[in-house]
């Protein structure tokens, strides 16, 4: 364990249902925004995230227009996340060594340049599907360093006391942009074409770059950086291997993201093949999902701790709702189901992210978060082509139903494993007239049974 600044914020291993960090004074929903450096970061990310969502919608629709294949959309998604799967762990080693702000200045500039290049190709009529593949892969390479750097830089901006709130606000930020980006992208694609959406995304990176440059270095919380040395990647893996609470969180999030989060494939196919609608409906699906995701992120910001039971129950609900959506007979019913799917999907995302960050030694956080992000994002190169193949071969309804079933089954399995590892049993009862479900130690369960 590190003895550097902030090390005391890393708790000892906990039982699966025990909060991963000591209880602190409950803060307001937006308390982390009182920190100037984080406020600059937050505002810059709002602008950039709007552009990112616009490019995601435009990219998927452009590939579908060029090829007419859901598999091609899946390949694009896979290429964007493949670098994280291949090089994610090495990115975490770099992040633990490098100054986070300097690394972010480089990665954000690179992603902005990629968006502008794709815009030029599209606006000049020269774009081909391999150009989109190459751009997606280039963004993925930058993400290898950008994602763990952004995740871990949050703790340097706000400190351990505000980390839970700031992580939740980051997710709310991303989902707020998701409300605006797809809607604007849908109008822009149908009105002037996909190239302008790519251009907006490229220029949107100016905002976070300015925010990073305006930050006050003296107000950042100093975190010990790992020196160059051999065996640092292995050291990070050994650290996670000794922490069942981290391992099973990462495993569950990996299954959910790999098989349940293939929405670029599913939603574009539902809009085009099932309901025979256009880009506007695809944008509507994403917008309604973003509404639910934003609600899920804000609810997470109000919670004082990230509990494993919230993660497991959220994943079960998420998978079950996907199976229900797969058989929805009408466009509007399918669209409305995107709201709770988004809410529970964000519950899984925020709870997993927060519990891993708050339960990790700051000196190891880059490597642990790179493993988390490698599993969370790197599952797409496996899941997206499979989802695209199932969609093309058996229909998108079958693809969505299978993805939801795998996510729900993984959640049930991990919940049972965690209960066994923590020597817990499920307790169901009533508390002040309301049903109460929780995991309790076996000894407590036996005492309750004896008292009854």
Short mmCIF file of C-alpha atoms in Angstrom, two decimals:
data_model
loop_
_atom_site.label_atom_id
_atom_site.label_comp_id
_atom_site.label_asym_id
_atom_site.label_seq_id
_atom_site.Cartn_x
_atom_site.Cartn_y
_atom_site.Cartn_z
CA UNK A 1 0.00 0.00 0.00
CA UNK A 2 1.13 3.51 -0.76
CA UNK A 3 2.13 5.82 2.06
CA UNK A 4 1.93 8.90 -0.13
CA UNK A 5 -0.72 11.63 0.06
CA UNK A 6 -4.22 10.27 -0.24
CA UNK A 7 -3.29 6.73 0.71
CA UNK A 8 -5.53 6.85 3.74
CA UNK A 9 -8.52 7.08 1.43
CA UNK A 10 -7.99 3.52 0.24
CA UNK A 11 -9.91 1.12 2.49
CA UNK A 12 -9.00 -2.40 3.42
CA UNK A 13 -10.77 -5.24 1.62
CA UNK A 14 -14.43 -5.37 2.57
CA UNK A 15 -17.25 -7.83 2.52
CA UNK A 16 -19.37 -7.64 -0.62
CA UNK A 17 -22.15 -5.58 0.99
CA UNK A 18 -19.97 -3.32 3.07
CA UNK A 19 -19.29 0.22 1.82
CA UNK A 20 -15.79 0.34 0.30
CA UNK A 21 -14.81 3.52 2.09
CA UNK A 22 -15.32 4.95 5.55
CA UNK A 23 -18.59 6.79 5.94
CA UNK A 24 -18.24 10.51 5.44
CA UNK A 25 -20.55 13.45 5.89
CA UNK A 26 -23.25 13.30 3.24
CA UNK A 27 -22.74 16.06 0.70
CA UNK A 28 -25.16 17.80 -1.64
CA UNK A 29 -25.78 16.49 -5.12
CA UNK A 30 -23.53 19.10 -6.76
CA UNK A 31 -20.95 19.60 -3.99
CA UNK A 32 -17.92 18.69 -6.15
CA UNK A 33 -18.72 21.59 -8.50
CA UNK A 34 -17.66 24.00 -5.75
CA UNK A 35 -14.06 23.03 -6.57
CA UNK A 36 -12.79 25.48 -9.23
CA UNK A 37 -10.52 23.07 -11.08
CA UNK A 38 -13.20 20.42 -11.28
CA UNK A 39 -15.75 23.02 -12.40
CA UNK A 40 -13.48 23.97 -15.33
CA UNK A 41 -13.05 20.29 -16.18
CA UNK A 42 -16.80 19.66 -15.93
CA UNK A 43 -17.79 22.53 -18.25
CA UNK A 44 -15.18 21.56 -20.84
CA UNK A 45 -16.37 17.97 -20.80
CA UNK A 46 -20.00 19.01 -21.32
CA UNK A 47 -19.10 20.65 -24.63
CA UNK A 48 -16.79 17.84 -25.71
CA UNK A 49 -19.27 15.13 -24.74
CA UNK A 50 -22.00 16.73 -26.85
CA UNK A 51 -19.65 16.51 -29.81
CA UNK A 52 -18.73 12.94 -28.95
CA UNK A 53 -22.37 11.84 -28.94
CA UNK A 54 -23.00 13.66 -32.21
CA UNK A 55 -20.10 11.80 -33.79
CA UNK A 56 -21.28 8.45 -32.42
CA UNK A 57 -24.71 8.87 -33.99
CA UNK A 58 -23.29 10.20 -37.25
CA UNK A 59 -20.62 7.48 -37.41
CA UNK A 60 -23.10 4.63 -36.93
CA UNK A 61 -25.56 6.08 -39.42
CA UNK A 62 -22.84 6.76 -42.00
CA UNK A 63 -21.55 3.18 -41.81
CA UNK A 64 -25.09 1.80 -42.08
CA UNK A 65 -25.72 4.05 -45.09
CA UNK A 66 -22.48 3.04 -46.81
CA UNK A 67 -22.84 -0.71 -46.23
CA UNK A 68 -26.43 -1.51 -45.23
CA UNK A 69 -25.02 -3.98 -42.70
CA UNK A 70 -25.50 -4.15 -38.93
CA UNK A 71 -22.34 -6.24 -38.82
CA UNK A 72 -20.37 -3.31 -40.27
CA UNK A 73 -21.72 -1.07 -37.50
CA UNK A 74 -20.56 -3.69 -35.01
CA UNK A 75 -17.12 -3.81 -36.62
CA UNK A 76 -16.82 -0.01 -36.30
CA UNK A 77 -17.69 -0.18 -32.62
CA UNK A 78 -15.26 -3.06 -32.14
CA UNK A 79 -12.40 -1.17 -33.80
CA UNK A 80 -12.99 1.84 -31.55
CA UNK A 81 -12.68 -0.29 -28.43
CA UNK A 82 -10.14 -2.86 -29.66
CA UNK A 83 -7.10 -0.76 -28.60
CA UNK A 84 -8.40 -0.69 -25.04
CA UNK A 85 -8.61 -4.48 -25.08
CA UNK A 86 -5.11 -4.86 -26.52
CA UNK A 87 -3.21 -2.07 -24.79
CA UNK A 88 -5.43 -0.92 -21.92
CA UNK A 89 -3.26 -2.32 -19.14
CA UNK A 90 -0.15 -0.64 -20.55
CA UNK A 91 -2.09 2.62 -20.69
CA UNK A 92 -2.72 2.30 -16.96
CA UNK A 93 1.00 1.85 -16.28
CA UNK A 94 1.70 5.05 -18.25
CA UNK A 95 -1.01 6.96 -16.41
CA UNK A 96 0.43 6.01 -13.02
CA UNK A 97 3.79 7.42 -14.18
CA UNK A 98 2.72 10.56 -16.08
CA UNK A 99 1.32 13.94 -14.97
CA UNK A 100 -2.40 13.48 -15.64
CA UNK A 101 -3.12 16.99 -16.92
CA UNK A 102 -0.29 16.88 -19.47
CA UNK A 103 -1.42 13.48 -20.70
CA UNK A 104 -4.98 14.75 -21.14
CA UNK A 105 -3.82 17.76 -23.15
CA UNK A 106 -2.20 15.37 -25.63
CA UNK A 107 -5.03 12.81 -25.87
CA UNK A 108 -7.82 15.39 -26.16
CA UNK A 109 -5.91 17.17 -28.96
CA UNK A 110 -5.45 13.88 -30.82
CA UNK A 111 -9.15 13.00 -30.67
CA UNK A 112 -10.13 16.47 -31.85
CA UNK A 113 -7.79 16.17 -34.84
CA UNK A 114 -9.33 12.80 -35.74
CA UNK A 115 -12.83 14.28 -35.79
CA UNK A 116 -11.75 17.13 -38.07
CA UNK A 117 -10.02 14.71 -40.47
CA UNK A 118 -13.17 12.58 -40.73
CA UNK A 119 -15.24 15.73 -41.30
CA UNK A 120 -13.03 16.83 -44.21
CA UNK A 121 -13.31 13.40 -45.87
CA UNK A 122 -17.09 13.33 -45.49
CA UNK A 123 -17.76 16.93 -46.56
CA UNK A 124 -15.62 16.51 -49.68
CA UNK A 125 -17.46 13.31 -50.65
CA UNK A 126 -14.34 11.16 -50.43
CA UNK A 127 -15.29 9.12 -47.37
CA UNK A 128 -15.26 5.35 -47.59
CA UNK A 129 -16.10 2.82 -44.91
CA UNK A 130 -12.42 2.03 -44.29
CA UNK A 131 -11.86 5.70 -43.46
CA UNK A 132 -14.46 5.40 -40.70
CA UNK A 133 -12.84 2.19 -39.48
CA UNK A 134 -9.43 3.90 -39.35
CA UNK A 135 -10.81 6.94 -37.51
CA UNK A 136 -12.57 4.72 -34.97
CA UNK A 137 -9.34 2.81 -34.34
CA UNK A 138 -7.36 6.06 -33.97
CA UNK A 139 -9.80 7.37 -31.37
CA UNK A 140 -9.51 4.05 -29.58
CA UNK A 141 -5.72 4.38 -29.40
CA UNK A 142 -6.02 7.81 -27.77
CA UNK A 143 -8.63 6.43 -25.39
CA UNK A 144 -6.13 3.88 -24.05
CA UNK A 145 -4.43 6.71 -22.14
CA UNK A 146 -7.27 9.25 -22.05
CA UNK A 147 -9.78 7.11 -20.17
CA UNK A 148 -7.70 6.07 -17.15
CA UNK A 149 -6.12 9.54 -17.08
CA UNK A 150 -9.53 11.23 -16.89
CA UNK A 151 -10.81 8.74 -14.32
CA UNK A 152 -7.83 9.15 -12.00
CA UNK A 153 -7.40 12.90 -12.54
CA UNK A 154 -10.76 13.40 -10.83
CA UNK A 155 -9.26 12.46 -7.46
CA UNK A 156 -6.45 14.99 -7.98
CA UNK A 157 -8.98 17.75 -8.65
CA UNK A 158 -11.42 17.10 -5.80
CA UNK A 159 -9.62 14.92 -3.24
CA UNK A 160 -10.93 11.77 -1.54
CA UNK A 161 -13.84 13.46 0.27
CA UNK A 162 -15.57 14.50 -2.95
CA UNK A 163 -14.54 11.54 -5.13
CA UNK A 164 -17.87 9.68 -4.90
CA UNK A 165 -19.81 12.79 -5.87
CA UNK A 166 -17.43 13.79 -8.66
CA UNK A 167 -17.49 10.33 -10.29
CA UNK A 168 -21.29 10.44 -10.29
CA UNK A 169 -21.28 13.98 -11.67
CA UNK A 170 -18.96 12.87 -14.47
CA UNK A 171 -21.56 10.30 -15.48
CA UNK A 172 -24.34 12.88 -15.19
CA UNK A 173 -22.23 15.17 -17.38
CA UNK A 174 -21.85 12.48 -20.03
CA UNK A 175 -25.55 11.64 -19.99
CA UNK A 176 -26.63 15.29 -20.06
CA UNK A 177 -24.61 15.67 -23.24
CA UNK A 178 -26.27 12.51 -24.48
CA UNK A 179 -29.61 14.28 -24.25
CA UNK A 180 -28.41 17.06 -26.53
CA UNK A 181 -25.94 15.32 -28.85
CA UNK A 182 -28.20 12.68 -30.46
CA UNK A 183 -31.05 15.17 -30.90
CA UNK A 184 -28.79 17.71 -32.62
CA UNK A 185 -27.11 14.94 -34.62
CA UNK A 186 -30.47 13.66 -35.89
CA UNK A 187 -31.45 17.14 -37.11
CA UNK A 188 -27.99 17.77 -38.57
CA UNK A 189 -27.77 14.42 -40.39
CA UNK A 190 -31.17 14.82 -42.04
CA UNK A 191 -30.61 18.54 -42.74
CA UNK A 192 -26.99 19.01 -43.86
CA UNK A 193 -25.29 15.60 -43.58
CA UNK A 194 -23.01 13.66 -41.27
CA UNK A 195 -19.86 15.64 -42.09
CA UNK A 196 -20.96 18.67 -40.07
CA UNK A 197 -21.52 16.50 -37.00
CA UNK A 198 -17.94 15.25 -37.31
CA UNK A 199 -16.69 18.84 -37.64
CA UNK A 200 -18.56 19.96 -34.53
CA UNK A 201 -17.04 17.11 -32.58
CA UNK A 202 -13.52 17.99 -33.69
CA UNK A 203 -13.92 21.63 -32.70
CA UNK A 204 -15.64 20.75 -29.40
CA UNK A 205 -12.33 19.55 -27.95
CA UNK A 206 -11.20 23.17 -27.74
CA UNK A 207 -13.36 23.54 -24.59
CA UNK A 208 -11.67 20.87 -22.42
CA UNK A 209 -8.24 21.96 -23.65
CA UNK A 210 -8.91 25.52 -22.49
CA UNK A 211 -10.28 24.24 -19.18
CA UNK A 212 -7.17 22.14 -18.55
CA UNK A 213 -4.87 25.09 -19.29
CA UNK A 214 -6.80 27.41 -16.94
CA UNK A 215 -6.52 25.07 -13.93
CA UNK A 216 -4.45 26.13 -10.92
CA UNK A 217 -1.73 23.59 -10.27
CA UNK A 218 -1.35 24.59 -6.63
CA UNK A 219 -4.98 23.59 -5.95
CA UNK A 220 -4.55 20.03 -7.23
CA UNK A 221 -4.27 17.26 -4.65
CA UNK A 222 -0.81 15.71 -4.90
CA UNK A 223 -0.90 11.97 -5.61
CA UNK A 224 2.25 9.87 -5.56
CA UNK A 225 3.28 8.86 -9.09
CA UNK A 226 4.79 5.45 -9.71
CA UNK A 227 8.46 5.60 -10.79
CA UNK A 228 9.64 3.81 -13.90
CA UNK A 229 10.45 0.21 -13.16
CA UNK A 230 9.99 -3.38 -14.19
CA UNK A 231 7.04 -5.49 -13.18
CA UNK A 232 4.54 -2.64 -12.66
CA UNK A 233 1.89 -4.24 -14.85
CA UNK A 234 2.27 -7.53 -12.96
CA UNK A 235 2.14 -5.62 -9.68
CA UNK A 236 -1.21 -4.12 -10.63
CA UNK A 237 -2.66 -7.50 -11.58
CA UNK A 238 -1.45 -9.05 -8.31
CA UNK A 239 -3.08 -6.19 -6.41
CA UNK A 240 -6.45 -6.85 -8.03
CA UNK A 241 -6.05 -10.62 -7.64
CA UNK A 242 -5.87 -10.18 -3.87
CA UNK A 243 -9.11 -8.19 -3.74
CA UNK A 244 -12.28 -10.26 -4.36
CA UNK A 245 -14.42 -7.12 -4.08
CA UNK A 246 -12.55 -5.62 -7.05
CA UNK A 247 -12.37 -8.82 -9.09
CA UNK A 248 -16.08 -9.63 -9.04
CA UNK A 249 -17.12 -6.04 -9.65
CA UNK A 250 -14.94 -5.98 -12.76
CA UNK A 251 -16.22 -9.40 -13.90
CA UNK A 252 -19.87 -8.37 -13.63
CA UNK A 253 -19.34 -5.04 -15.37
CA UNK A 254 -17.44 -6.91 -18.09
CA UNK A 255 -20.32 -9.27 -18.84
CA UNK A 256 -22.90 -6.50 -18.83
CA UNK A 257 -20.87 -4.23 -21.10
CA UNK A 258 -19.80 -6.99 -23.51
CA UNK A 259 -23.23 -8.47 -24.13
CA UNK A 260 -25.72 -5.86 -22.95
CA UNK A 261 -24.30 -2.51 -24.03
CA UNK A 262 -24.21 -3.04 -27.82
CA UNK A 263 -26.75 -0.28 -28.45
CA UNK A 264 -25.12 1.10 -31.63
CA UNK A 265 -25.93 -2.26 -33.23
CA UNK A 266 -29.34 -2.82 -31.65
CA UNK A 267 -30.85 0.66 -31.85
CA UNK A 268 -29.82 1.38 -35.43
CA UNK A 269 -31.23 -2.00 -36.51
CA UNK A 270 -34.50 -1.48 -34.60
CA UNK A 271 -34.94 1.95 -36.19
CA UNK A 272 -34.11 0.78 -39.72
CA UNK A 273 -35.21 -2.87 -39.98
CA UNK A 274 -37.96 -3.38 -37.35
CA UNK A 275 -39.84 -0.08 -37.28
CA UNK A 276 -38.70 1.18 -40.72
CA UNK A 277 -37.99 4.65 -39.37
CA UNK A 278 -35.13 7.01 -40.11
CA UNK A 279 -32.25 8.67 -38.31
CA UNK A 280 -34.71 10.71 -36.25
CA UNK A 281 -36.05 7.58 -34.52
CA UNK A 282 -32.55 6.27 -33.90
CA UNK A 283 -31.74 9.63 -32.32
CA UNK A 284 -34.96 9.45 -30.26
CA UNK A 285 -34.01 6.03 -28.85
CA UNK A 286 -30.63 7.36 -27.76
CA UNK A 287 -32.15 10.51 -26.28
CA UNK A 288 -34.70 8.62 -24.17
CA UNK A 289 -32.02 6.24 -22.98
CA UNK A 290 -29.98 9.28 -22.01
CA UNK A 291 -32.91 10.59 -19.92
CA UNK A 292 -32.91 7.40 -17.91
CA UNK A 293 -29.12 7.40 -17.68
CA UNK A 294 -29.11 10.95 -16.37
CA UNK A 295 -31.65 10.02 -13.70
CA UNK A 296 -29.50 7.04 -12.74
CA UNK A 297 -26.37 9.19 -12.50
CA UNK A 298 -28.06 11.85 -10.35
CA UNK A 299 -29.48 9.21 -8.01
CA UNK A 300 -25.96 7.80 -7.70
CA UNK A 301 -24.67 11.28 -6.81
CA UNK A 302 -27.08 11.37 -3.86
CA UNK A 303 -26.00 8.00 -2.51
CA UNK A 304 -23.27 8.13 0.11
CA UNK A 305 -21.74 4.75 -0.73
CA UNK A 306 -21.44 2.32 -3.64
CA UNK A 307 -22.86 -1.01 -2.44
CA UNK A 308 -22.48 -4.32 -4.20
CA UNK A 309 -26.15 -5.17 -3.82
CA UNK A 310 -27.03 -2.02 -5.80
CA UNK A 311 -24.67 -3.18 -8.56
CA UNK A 312 -26.11 -6.72 -8.68
CA UNK A 313 -29.78 -5.69 -8.54
CA UNK A 314 -29.19 -2.97 -11.13
CA UNK A 315 -27.60 -5.47 -13.52
CA UNK A 316 -30.46 -7.95 -13.08
CA UNK A 317 -33.03 -5.22 -13.79
CA UNK A 318 -31.05 -3.99 -16.78
CA UNK A 319 -30.86 -7.42 -18.40
CA UNK A 320 -34.52 -8.19 -17.71
CA UNK A 321 -35.69 -4.91 -19.27
CA UNK A 322 -33.62 -5.61 -22.38
CA UNK A 323 -35.42 -8.93 -22.81
CA UNK A 324 -38.78 -7.14 -22.44
CA UNK A 325 -37.76 -4.49 -24.99
CA UNK A 326 -36.77 -7.23 -27.44
CA UNK A 327 -40.43 -8.28 -27.80
CA UNK A 328 -41.94 -4.75 -27.74
CA UNK A 329 -44.57 -4.67 -30.52
CA UNK A 330 -44.54 -0.93 -31.22
CA UNK A 331 -42.00 1.82 -31.73
CA UNK A 332 -43.33 3.95 -28.87
CA UNK A 333 -43.33 1.11 -26.33
CA UNK A 334 -39.78 0.23 -27.33
CA UNK A 335 -38.78 3.91 -27.07
CA UNK A 336 -40.30 4.29 -23.59
CA UNK A 337 -38.46 1.21 -22.35
CA UNK A 338 -35.19 2.98 -23.18
CA UNK A 339 -35.70 5.20 -20.10
CA UNK A 340 -35.52 2.49 -17.39
CA UNK A 341 -32.90 0.59 -19.41
CA UNK A 342 -30.76 3.71 -19.39
CA UNK A 343 -31.34 4.28 -15.68
CA UNK A 344 -30.32 0.77 -14.60
CA UNK A 345 -27.46 0.65 -17.09
CA UNK A 346 -26.06 3.84 -15.58
CA UNK A 347 -26.57 2.43 -12.07
CA UNK A 348 -24.30 -0.48 -13.02
CA UNK A 349 -21.74 1.84 -14.62
CA UNK A 350 -21.52 4.42 -11.82
CA UNK A 351 -21.67 1.92 -8.96
CA UNK A 352 -18.96 -0.26 -10.48
CA UNK A 353 -16.72 2.70 -11.32
CA UNK A 354 -17.10 4.34 -7.92
CA UNK A 355 -16.59 1.19 -5.87
CA UNK A 356 -13.41 0.33 -7.79
CA UNK A 357 -11.96 3.84 -7.53
CA UNK A 358 -12.77 4.33 -3.86
CA UNK A 359 -11.51 0.87 -2.95
CA UNK A 360 -8.11 1.27 -4.66
CA UNK A 361 -4.83 2.65 -3.35
CA UNK A 362 -4.22 5.99 -5.16
CA UNK A 363 -0.75 4.86 -6.30
CA UNK A 364 -2.37 1.85 -8.02
CA UNK A 365 -5.47 3.62 -9.30
CA UNK A 366 -4.26 4.13 -12.87
CA UNK A 367 -3.49 0.44 -13.36
CA UNK A 368 -6.66 -0.76 -11.64
CA UNK A 369 -8.85 1.70 -13.55
CA UNK A 370 -7.18 0.74 -16.82
CA UNK A 371 -8.12 -2.88 -16.10
CA UNK A 372 -11.66 -1.79 -15.26
CA UNK A 373 -11.94 0.32 -18.43
CA UNK A 374 -10.31 -2.42 -20.51
CA UNK A 375 -13.04 -4.80 -19.41
CA UNK A 376 -15.82 -2.19 -19.61
CA UNK A 377 -14.87 -0.81 -23.03
CA UNK A 378 -12.69 -3.62 -24.37
CA UNK A 379 -15.57 -6.08 -24.29
CA UNK A 380 -17.08 -4.37 -27.33
CA UNK A 381 -14.60 -5.89 -29.81
CA UNK A 382 -15.96 -9.26 -28.66
CA UNK A 383 -19.59 -8.39 -28.06
CA UNK A 384 -20.33 -5.96 -30.92
CA UNK A 385 -19.45 -8.32 -33.83
CA UNK A 386 -21.34 -11.14 -32.11
CA UNK A 387 -24.35 -8.88 -31.64
CA UNK A 388 -24.11 -7.77 -35.27
CA UNK A 389 -23.87 -11.38 -36.50
CA UNK A 390 -26.84 -12.53 -34.40
CA UNK A 391 -28.80 -9.51 -35.60
CA UNK A 392 -28.07 -10.21 -39.28
CA UNK A 393 -28.65 -13.98 -38.94
CA UNK A 394 -31.62 -14.19 -36.55
CA UNK A 395 -32.97 -10.67 -36.28
CA UNK A 396 -32.32 -7.80 -33.90
CA UNK A 397 -35.02 -8.96 -31.47
CA UNK A 398 -33.08 -12.19 -30.88
CA UNK A 399 -29.82 -10.27 -30.52
CA UNK A 400 -31.19 -7.91 -27.86
CA UNK A 401 -32.91 -10.73 -25.96
CA UNK A 402 -29.74 -12.84 -25.84
CA UNK A 403 -27.66 -9.86 -24.66
CA UNK A 404 -30.12 -9.10 -21.87
CA UNK A 405 -30.31 -12.74 -20.79
CA UNK A 406 -26.52 -13.01 -20.50
CA UNK A 407 -26.31 -9.77 -18.48
CA UNK A 408 -29.03 -10.89 -16.04
CA UNK A 409 -27.56 -14.38 -15.66
CA UNK A 410 -24.11 -12.93 -14.96
CA UNK A 411 -25.55 -10.65 -12.28
CA UNK A 412 -27.32 -13.53 -10.52
CA UNK A 413 -24.17 -15.66 -10.65
CA UNK A 414 -21.88 -12.93 -9.33
CA UNK A 415 -24.37 -12.09 -6.59
CA UNK A 416 -24.38 -15.69 -5.40
CA UNK A 417 -20.57 -15.89 -5.56
CA UNK A 418 -20.17 -12.67 -3.57
CA UNK A 419 -22.64 -13.89 -0.98
CA UNK A 420 -20.67 -17.11 -0.60
CA UNK A 421 -17.29 -15.33 -0.46
CA UNK A 422 -18.58 -12.93 2.17
CA UNK A 423 -20.35 -15.69 4.15
CA UNK A 424 -23.67 -13.92 3.56
CA UNK A 425 -27.27 -14.97 3.20
CA UNK A 426 -30.22 -13.20 1.64
CA UNK A 427 -32.60 -11.66 4.16
CA UNK A 428 -36.11 -10.72 3.02
CA UNK A 429 -38.52 -8.95 5.34
CA UNK A 430 -40.53 -5.81 6.03
CA UNK A 431 -39.30 -2.53 7.44
CA UNK A 432 -41.90 0.13 8.34
CA UNK A 433 -44.40 -1.38 5.92
CA UNK A 434 -41.96 -1.72 3.02
CA UNK A 435 -40.22 -4.82 1.64
CA UNK A 436 -36.58 -5.01 2.71
CA UNK A 437 -34.03 -7.13 0.83
CA UNK A 438 -30.40 -7.29 1.89
CA UNK A 439 -27.44 -9.60 2.45
CA UNK A 440 -26.57 -10.30 6.08
CA UNK A 441 -23.86 -12.46 7.72
CA UNK A 442 -24.93 -16.07 8.20
CA UNK A 443 -24.65 -15.70 11.96
CA UNK A 444 -27.14 -12.82 11.92
CA UNK A 445 -29.49 -14.83 9.70
CA UNK A 446 -29.34 -17.75 12.13
CA UNK A 447 -30.04 -15.45 15.08
CA UNK A 448 -33.06 -13.99 13.23
CA UNK A 449 -34.36 -17.49 12.48
CA UNK A 450 -33.91 -18.56 16.11
CA UNK A 451 -35.71 -15.45 17.37
CA UNK A 452 -38.60 -16.16 15.05
#
